[in-house]
mmCIF file of C-alpha atoms in Angstrom:
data_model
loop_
_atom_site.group_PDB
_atom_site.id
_atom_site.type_symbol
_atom_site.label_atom_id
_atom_site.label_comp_id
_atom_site.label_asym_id
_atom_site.label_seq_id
_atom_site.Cartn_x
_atom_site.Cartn_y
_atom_site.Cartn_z
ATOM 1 C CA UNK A 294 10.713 -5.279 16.462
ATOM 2 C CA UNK A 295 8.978 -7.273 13.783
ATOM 3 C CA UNK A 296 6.366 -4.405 12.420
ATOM 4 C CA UNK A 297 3.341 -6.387 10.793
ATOM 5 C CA UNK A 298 3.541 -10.051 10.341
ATOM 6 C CA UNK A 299 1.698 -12.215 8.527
ATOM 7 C CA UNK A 300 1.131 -16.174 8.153
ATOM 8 C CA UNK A 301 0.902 -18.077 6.171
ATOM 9 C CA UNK A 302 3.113 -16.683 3.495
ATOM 10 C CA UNK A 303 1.799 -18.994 0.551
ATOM 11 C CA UNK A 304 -1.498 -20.741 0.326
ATOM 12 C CA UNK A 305 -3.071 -23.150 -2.143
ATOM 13 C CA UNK A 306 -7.119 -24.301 -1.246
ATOM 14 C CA UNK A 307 -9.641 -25.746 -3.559
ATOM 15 C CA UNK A 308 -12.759 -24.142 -4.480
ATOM 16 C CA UNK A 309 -15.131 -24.033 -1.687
ATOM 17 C CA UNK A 310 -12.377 -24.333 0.887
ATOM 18 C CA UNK A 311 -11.885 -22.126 3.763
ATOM 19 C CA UNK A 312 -9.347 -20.297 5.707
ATOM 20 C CA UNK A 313 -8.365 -17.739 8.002
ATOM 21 C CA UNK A 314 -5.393 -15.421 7.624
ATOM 22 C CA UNK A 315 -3.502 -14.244 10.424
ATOM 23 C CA UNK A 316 -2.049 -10.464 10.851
ATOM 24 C CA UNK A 317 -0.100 -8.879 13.797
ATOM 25 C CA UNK A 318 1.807 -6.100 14.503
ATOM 26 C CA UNK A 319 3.906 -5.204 17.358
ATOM 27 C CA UNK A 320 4.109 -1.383 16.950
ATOM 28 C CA UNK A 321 0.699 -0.079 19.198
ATOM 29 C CA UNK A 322 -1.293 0.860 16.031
ATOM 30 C CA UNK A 323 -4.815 1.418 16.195
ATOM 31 C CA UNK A 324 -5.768 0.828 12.815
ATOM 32 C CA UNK A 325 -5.365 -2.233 10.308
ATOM 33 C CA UNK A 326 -6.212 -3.074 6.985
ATOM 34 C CA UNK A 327 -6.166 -5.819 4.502
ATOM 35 C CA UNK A 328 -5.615 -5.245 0.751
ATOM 36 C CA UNK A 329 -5.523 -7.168 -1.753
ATOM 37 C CA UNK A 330 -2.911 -6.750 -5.149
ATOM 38 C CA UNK A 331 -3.494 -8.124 -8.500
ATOM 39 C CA UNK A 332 -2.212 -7.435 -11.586
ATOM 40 C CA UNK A 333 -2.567 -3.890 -12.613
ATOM 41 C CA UNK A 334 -5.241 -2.715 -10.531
ATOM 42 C CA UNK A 335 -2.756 -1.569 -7.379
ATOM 43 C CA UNK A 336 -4.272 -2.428 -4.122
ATOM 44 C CA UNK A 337 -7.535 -2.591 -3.060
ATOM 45 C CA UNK A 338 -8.625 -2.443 0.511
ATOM 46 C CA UNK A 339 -10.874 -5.501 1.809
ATOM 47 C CA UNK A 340 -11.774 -4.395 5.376
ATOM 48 C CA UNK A 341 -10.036 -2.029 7.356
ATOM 49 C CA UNK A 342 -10.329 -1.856 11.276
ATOM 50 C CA UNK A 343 -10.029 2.321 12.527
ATOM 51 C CA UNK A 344 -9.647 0.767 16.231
ATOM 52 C CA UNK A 345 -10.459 -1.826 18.258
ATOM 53 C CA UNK A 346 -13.622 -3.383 18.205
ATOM 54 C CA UNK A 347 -14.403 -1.515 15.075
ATOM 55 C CA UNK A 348 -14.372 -2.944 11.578
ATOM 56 C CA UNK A 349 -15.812 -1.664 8.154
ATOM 57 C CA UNK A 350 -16.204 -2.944 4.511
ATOM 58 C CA UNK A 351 -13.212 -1.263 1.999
ATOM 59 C CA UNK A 352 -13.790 -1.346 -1.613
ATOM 60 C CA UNK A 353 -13.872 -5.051 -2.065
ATOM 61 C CA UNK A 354 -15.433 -6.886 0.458
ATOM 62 C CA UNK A 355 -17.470 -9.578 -0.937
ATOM 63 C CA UNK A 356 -16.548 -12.877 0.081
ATOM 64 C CA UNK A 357 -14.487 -11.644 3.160
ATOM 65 C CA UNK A 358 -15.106 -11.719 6.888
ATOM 66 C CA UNK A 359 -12.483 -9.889 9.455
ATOM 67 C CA UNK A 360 -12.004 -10.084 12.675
ATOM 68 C CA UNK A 361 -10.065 -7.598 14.999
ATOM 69 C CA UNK A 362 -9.251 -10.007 17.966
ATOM 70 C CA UNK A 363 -7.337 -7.621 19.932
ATOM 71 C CA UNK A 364 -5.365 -4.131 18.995
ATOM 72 C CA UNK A 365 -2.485 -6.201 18.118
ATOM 73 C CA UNK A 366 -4.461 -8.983 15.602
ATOM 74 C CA UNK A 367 -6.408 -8.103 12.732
ATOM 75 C CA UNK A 368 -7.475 -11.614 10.586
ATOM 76 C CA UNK A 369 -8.901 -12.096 7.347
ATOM 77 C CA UNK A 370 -11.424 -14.832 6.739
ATOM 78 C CA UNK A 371 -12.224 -16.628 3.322
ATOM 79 C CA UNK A 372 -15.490 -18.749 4.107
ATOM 80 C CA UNK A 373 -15.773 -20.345 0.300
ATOM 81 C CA UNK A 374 -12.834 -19.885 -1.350
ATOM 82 C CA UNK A 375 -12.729 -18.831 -5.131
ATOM 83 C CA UNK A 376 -11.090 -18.924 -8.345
ATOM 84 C CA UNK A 377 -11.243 -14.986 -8.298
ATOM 85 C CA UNK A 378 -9.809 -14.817 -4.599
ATOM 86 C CA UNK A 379 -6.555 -15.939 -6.193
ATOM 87 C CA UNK A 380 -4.156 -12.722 -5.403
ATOM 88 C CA UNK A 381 -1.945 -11.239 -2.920
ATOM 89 C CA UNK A 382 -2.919 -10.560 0.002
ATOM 90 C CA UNK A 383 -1.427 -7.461 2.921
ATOM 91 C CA UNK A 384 -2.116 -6.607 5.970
ATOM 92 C CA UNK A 385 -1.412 -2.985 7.060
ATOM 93 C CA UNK A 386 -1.615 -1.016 10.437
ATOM 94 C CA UNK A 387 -1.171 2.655 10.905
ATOM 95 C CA UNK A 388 -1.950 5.027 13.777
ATOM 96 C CA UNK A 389 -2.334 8.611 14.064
ATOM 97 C CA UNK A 390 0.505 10.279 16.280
ATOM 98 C CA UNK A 391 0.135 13.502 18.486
ATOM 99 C CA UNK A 392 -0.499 16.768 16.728
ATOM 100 C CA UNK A 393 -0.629 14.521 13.239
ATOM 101 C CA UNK A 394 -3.612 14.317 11.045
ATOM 102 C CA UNK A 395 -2.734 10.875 8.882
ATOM 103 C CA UNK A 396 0.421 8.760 9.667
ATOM 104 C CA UNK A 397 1.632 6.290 6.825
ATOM 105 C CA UNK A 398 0.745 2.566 6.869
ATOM 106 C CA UNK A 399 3.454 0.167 7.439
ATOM 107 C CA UNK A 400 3.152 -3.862 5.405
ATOM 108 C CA UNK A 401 3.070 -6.855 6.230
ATOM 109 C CA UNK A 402 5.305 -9.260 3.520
ATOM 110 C CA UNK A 403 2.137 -10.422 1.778
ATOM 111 C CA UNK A 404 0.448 -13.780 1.270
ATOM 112 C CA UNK A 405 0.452 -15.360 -2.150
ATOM 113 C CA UNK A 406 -2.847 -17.115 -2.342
ATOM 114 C CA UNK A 407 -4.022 -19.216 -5.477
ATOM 115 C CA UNK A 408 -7.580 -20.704 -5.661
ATOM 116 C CA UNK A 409 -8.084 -23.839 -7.992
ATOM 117 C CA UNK B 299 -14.643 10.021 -7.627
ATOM 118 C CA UNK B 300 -11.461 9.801 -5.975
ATOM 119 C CA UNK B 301 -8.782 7.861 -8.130
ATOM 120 C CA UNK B 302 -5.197 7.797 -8.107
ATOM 121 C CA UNK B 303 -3.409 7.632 -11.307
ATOM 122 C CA UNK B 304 0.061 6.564 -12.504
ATOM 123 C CA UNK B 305 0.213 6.578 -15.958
ATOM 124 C CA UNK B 306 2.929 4.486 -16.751
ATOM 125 C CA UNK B 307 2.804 1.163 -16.506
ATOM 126 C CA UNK B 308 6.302 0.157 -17.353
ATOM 127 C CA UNK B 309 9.940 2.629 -17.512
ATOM 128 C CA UNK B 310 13.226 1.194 -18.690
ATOM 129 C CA UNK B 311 16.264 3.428 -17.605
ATOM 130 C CA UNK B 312 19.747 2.869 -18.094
ATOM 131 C CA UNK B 313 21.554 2.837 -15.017
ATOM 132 C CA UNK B 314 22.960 6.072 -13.657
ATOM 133 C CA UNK B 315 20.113 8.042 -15.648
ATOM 134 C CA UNK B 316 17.676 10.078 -14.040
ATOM 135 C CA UNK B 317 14.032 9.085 -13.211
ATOM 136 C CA UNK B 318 10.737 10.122 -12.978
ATOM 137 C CA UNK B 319 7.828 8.441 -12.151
ATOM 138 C CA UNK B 320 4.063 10.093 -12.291
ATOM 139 C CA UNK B 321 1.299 10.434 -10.122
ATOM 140 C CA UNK B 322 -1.992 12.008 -10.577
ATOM 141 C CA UNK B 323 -4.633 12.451 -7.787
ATOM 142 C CA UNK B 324 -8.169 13.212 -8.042
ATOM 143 C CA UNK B 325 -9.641 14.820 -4.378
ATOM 144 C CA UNK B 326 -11.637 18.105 -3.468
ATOM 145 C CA UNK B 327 -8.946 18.319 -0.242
ATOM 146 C CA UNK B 328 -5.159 18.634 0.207
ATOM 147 C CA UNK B 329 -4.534 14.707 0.353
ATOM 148 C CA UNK B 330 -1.730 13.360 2.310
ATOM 149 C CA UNK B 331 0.864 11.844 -0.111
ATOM 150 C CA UNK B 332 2.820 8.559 -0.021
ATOM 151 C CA UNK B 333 5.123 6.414 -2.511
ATOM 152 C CA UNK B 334 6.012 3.144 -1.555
ATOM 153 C CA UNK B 335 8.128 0.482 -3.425
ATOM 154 C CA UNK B 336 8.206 -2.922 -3.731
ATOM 155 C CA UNK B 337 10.677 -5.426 -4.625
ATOM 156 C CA UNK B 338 9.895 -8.737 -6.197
ATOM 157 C CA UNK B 339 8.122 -11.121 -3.801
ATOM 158 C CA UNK B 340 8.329 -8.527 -0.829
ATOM 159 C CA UNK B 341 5.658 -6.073 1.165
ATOM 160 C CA UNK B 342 5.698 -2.724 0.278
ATOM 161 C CA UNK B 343 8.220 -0.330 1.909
ATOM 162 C CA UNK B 344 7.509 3.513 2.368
ATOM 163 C CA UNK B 345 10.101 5.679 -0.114
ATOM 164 C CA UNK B 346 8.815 9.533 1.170
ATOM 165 C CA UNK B 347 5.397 11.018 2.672
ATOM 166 C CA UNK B 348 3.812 14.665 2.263
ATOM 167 C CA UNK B 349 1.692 16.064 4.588
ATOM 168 C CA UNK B 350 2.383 19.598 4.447
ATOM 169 C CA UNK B 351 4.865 22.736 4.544
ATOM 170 C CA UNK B 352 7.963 22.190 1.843
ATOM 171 C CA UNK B 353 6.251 20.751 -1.164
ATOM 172 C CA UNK B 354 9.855 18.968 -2.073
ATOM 173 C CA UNK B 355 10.685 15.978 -0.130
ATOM 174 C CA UNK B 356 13.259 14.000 0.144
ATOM 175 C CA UNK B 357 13.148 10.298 1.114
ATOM 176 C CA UNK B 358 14.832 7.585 1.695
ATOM 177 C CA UNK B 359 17.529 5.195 -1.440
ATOM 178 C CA UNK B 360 18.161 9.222 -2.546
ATOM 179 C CA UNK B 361 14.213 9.647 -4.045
ATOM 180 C CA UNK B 362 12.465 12.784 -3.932
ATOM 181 C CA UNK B 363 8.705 13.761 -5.196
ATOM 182 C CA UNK B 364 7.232 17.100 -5.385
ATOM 183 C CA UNK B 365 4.324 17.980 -4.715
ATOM 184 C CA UNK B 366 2.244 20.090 -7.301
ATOM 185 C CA UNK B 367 -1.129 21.005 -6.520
ATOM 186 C CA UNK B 368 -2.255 23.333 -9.521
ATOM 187 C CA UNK B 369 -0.884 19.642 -10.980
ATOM 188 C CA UNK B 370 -2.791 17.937 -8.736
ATOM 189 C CA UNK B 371 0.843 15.700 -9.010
ATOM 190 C CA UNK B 372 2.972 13.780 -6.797
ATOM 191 C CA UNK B 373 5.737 12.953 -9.269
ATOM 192 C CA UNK B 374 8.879 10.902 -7.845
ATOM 193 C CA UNK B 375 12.345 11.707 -8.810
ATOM 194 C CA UNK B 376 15.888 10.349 -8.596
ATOM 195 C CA UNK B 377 18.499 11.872 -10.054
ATOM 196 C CA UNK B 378 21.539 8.598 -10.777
ATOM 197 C CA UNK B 379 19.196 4.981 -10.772
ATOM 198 C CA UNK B 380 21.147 2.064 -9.203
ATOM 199 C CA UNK B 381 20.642 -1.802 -10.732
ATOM 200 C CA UNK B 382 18.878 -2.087 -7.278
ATOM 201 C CA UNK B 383 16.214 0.316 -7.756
ATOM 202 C CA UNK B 384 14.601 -2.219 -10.246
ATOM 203 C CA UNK B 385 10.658 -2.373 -8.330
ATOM 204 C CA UNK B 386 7.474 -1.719 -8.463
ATOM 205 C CA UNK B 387 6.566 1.728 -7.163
ATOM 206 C CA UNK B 388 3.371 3.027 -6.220
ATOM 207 C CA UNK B 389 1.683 6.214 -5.190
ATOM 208 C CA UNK B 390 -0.867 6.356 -2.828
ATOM 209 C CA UNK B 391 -3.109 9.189 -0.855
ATOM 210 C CA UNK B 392 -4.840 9.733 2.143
ATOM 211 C CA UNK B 393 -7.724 11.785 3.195
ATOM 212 C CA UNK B 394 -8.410 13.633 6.538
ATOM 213 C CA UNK B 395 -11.146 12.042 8.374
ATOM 214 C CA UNK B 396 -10.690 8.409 6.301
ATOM 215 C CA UNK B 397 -7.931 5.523 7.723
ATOM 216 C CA UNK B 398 -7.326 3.679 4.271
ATOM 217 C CA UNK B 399 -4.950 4.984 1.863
ATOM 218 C CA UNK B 400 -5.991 5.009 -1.913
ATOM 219 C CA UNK B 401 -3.715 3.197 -4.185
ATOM 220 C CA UNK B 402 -2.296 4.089 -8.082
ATOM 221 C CA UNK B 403 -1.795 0.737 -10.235
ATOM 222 C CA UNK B 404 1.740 0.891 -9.560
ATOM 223 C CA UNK B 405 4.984 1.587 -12.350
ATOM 224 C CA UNK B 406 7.269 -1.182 -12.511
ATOM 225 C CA UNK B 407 10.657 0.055 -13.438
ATOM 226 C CA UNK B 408 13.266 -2.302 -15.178
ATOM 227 C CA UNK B 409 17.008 -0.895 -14.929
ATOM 228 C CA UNK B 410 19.702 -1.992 -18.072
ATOM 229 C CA UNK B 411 22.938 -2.053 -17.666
#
C-alpha cells in the first residue's frame, strides 16, 4: 500500500520551461490537492479536486493548470515555468468516511522544484 | 478571515524536557483540528486529529494537543522529547462543507543534547 505517490521527486527547468507533475494514490480517495511549501508561509493549496471530474482554484493558482485524470491521478501542470515557482511541491488526497464530517489528508513525499 | 497561527517559529528543548507547541485558529465554526510533522526532506505525516467529544487527544510518538475553544487553541504537548522528535510541526484546520485544510507556518523544533 503505497498511500500518495509522487514523481518526479526533484526537478530543475529553465524559465519558460514546462512540465507536468504526476500524483497518485492507491487508497480510494475522492479528493486531492496540491500545495505548495516555502519558507515560512506553511502550505498553500494550488488546486484541489473534491471528486472526480471536479477541480477548483485554492489560494494560489496563478500559473497552474490540474488535471484529475481518473479518481486515482490528480497532476499538476506548470505551462511557463518561473523563478517564483521555485518551492516544494505535495500532493494530498483525503475522503470523507461514513457517519464522518472531514477525514485528514494523507502526503505525498514532496517534489523539490527550483526554477532558474 | 480565516488564518491559522503558530507563533513560534523556532523552540530549542533539551532532550527529555517537556514541549509545547502553539496553535491559534481564527473560524466562526468548530473547525476540525490536525498537527502533522515533518522530518527533513520528507512529506508530512499526521501526529493527532480533533473532530469532536474529548477535547484531549492523544496521538501517535507519545504527543497530545488539547483543544481549547474559549482559546480558540490547538496547542501540542509532549511530556519527555526524544533526539528524534527534531521536525517541523504544523497545525492545520478544516471546515465543514470545504475539502482543503488551512495551514499554520509551521514551528521547527531543534532538540540538544
Amino acid at each position: 500500500n503505497a498511500g500518495v505517490t509522487q514523481t518526479p521527486k526533484f526537478q530543475v527547468l529553465k524559465t519558460g520551461q514546462s512540465m507536468t507533475l504526476q500524483c497518485a494514490q492507491d487508497m480510494n480517495h475522492n479528493s486531492m490537492y496540491w500545495y505548495r511549501q516555502d519558507p515560512g508561509m506553511g502550505l498553500r493549496l494550488i488546486y484541489y479536486s473534491a471528486s472526480e471530474g471536479t477541480t477548483d482554484k485554492g489560494e494560489v493558482p496563478n500559473g497552474y493548470n490540474v488535471s484529475r485524470l481518473n479518481k486515482r491521478e490528480f497532476s499538476l501542470r506548470l505551462e511557463s515555468a518561473a523563478p517564483s515557482q521555485t518551492s516544494v511541491y505535495f500532493c494530498a488526497s483525503s475522503s470523507r468516511g461514513r457517519g464522518q464530517k472531514y477525514t485528514e489528508a494523507f502526503f505525498g513525499q514532496g517534489t523539490r522544484l527550483t526554477v532558474v | 478571515a480565516q488564518s491559522v497561527t503558530q507563533p513560534d517559529i523556532h523552540i530549542t528543548v533539551s532532550e527529555g524536557a517537556s514541549l509545547e507547541l502553539r496553535c491559534n485558529y481564527s473560524y466562526g465554526a468548530t473547525p476540525y483540528l490536525f498537527w502533522y510533522v515533518q522530518s527533513p526532506g520528507q512529506g508530512l505525516q499526521l501526529l493527532l486529529k480533533y473532530f469532536s467529544g474529548d477535547t484531549l487527544v492523544q496521538g501517535i510518538k507519545g504527543f497530545e494537543a488539547e483543544f481549547k475553544r474559549s482559546q480558540s487553541s490547538f496547542n501540542l504537548r509532549k511530556p519527555s522529547v526524544h533526539w528524534s522528535d527534531a521536525a517541523e510541526y504544523f497545525c492545520a484546520v478544516g471546515i465543514y462543507g470545504a475539502n482543503n485544510l488551512f495551514f499554520g507556518t509551521g514551528t521547527r523544533l531543534t532538540v540538544i543534547p
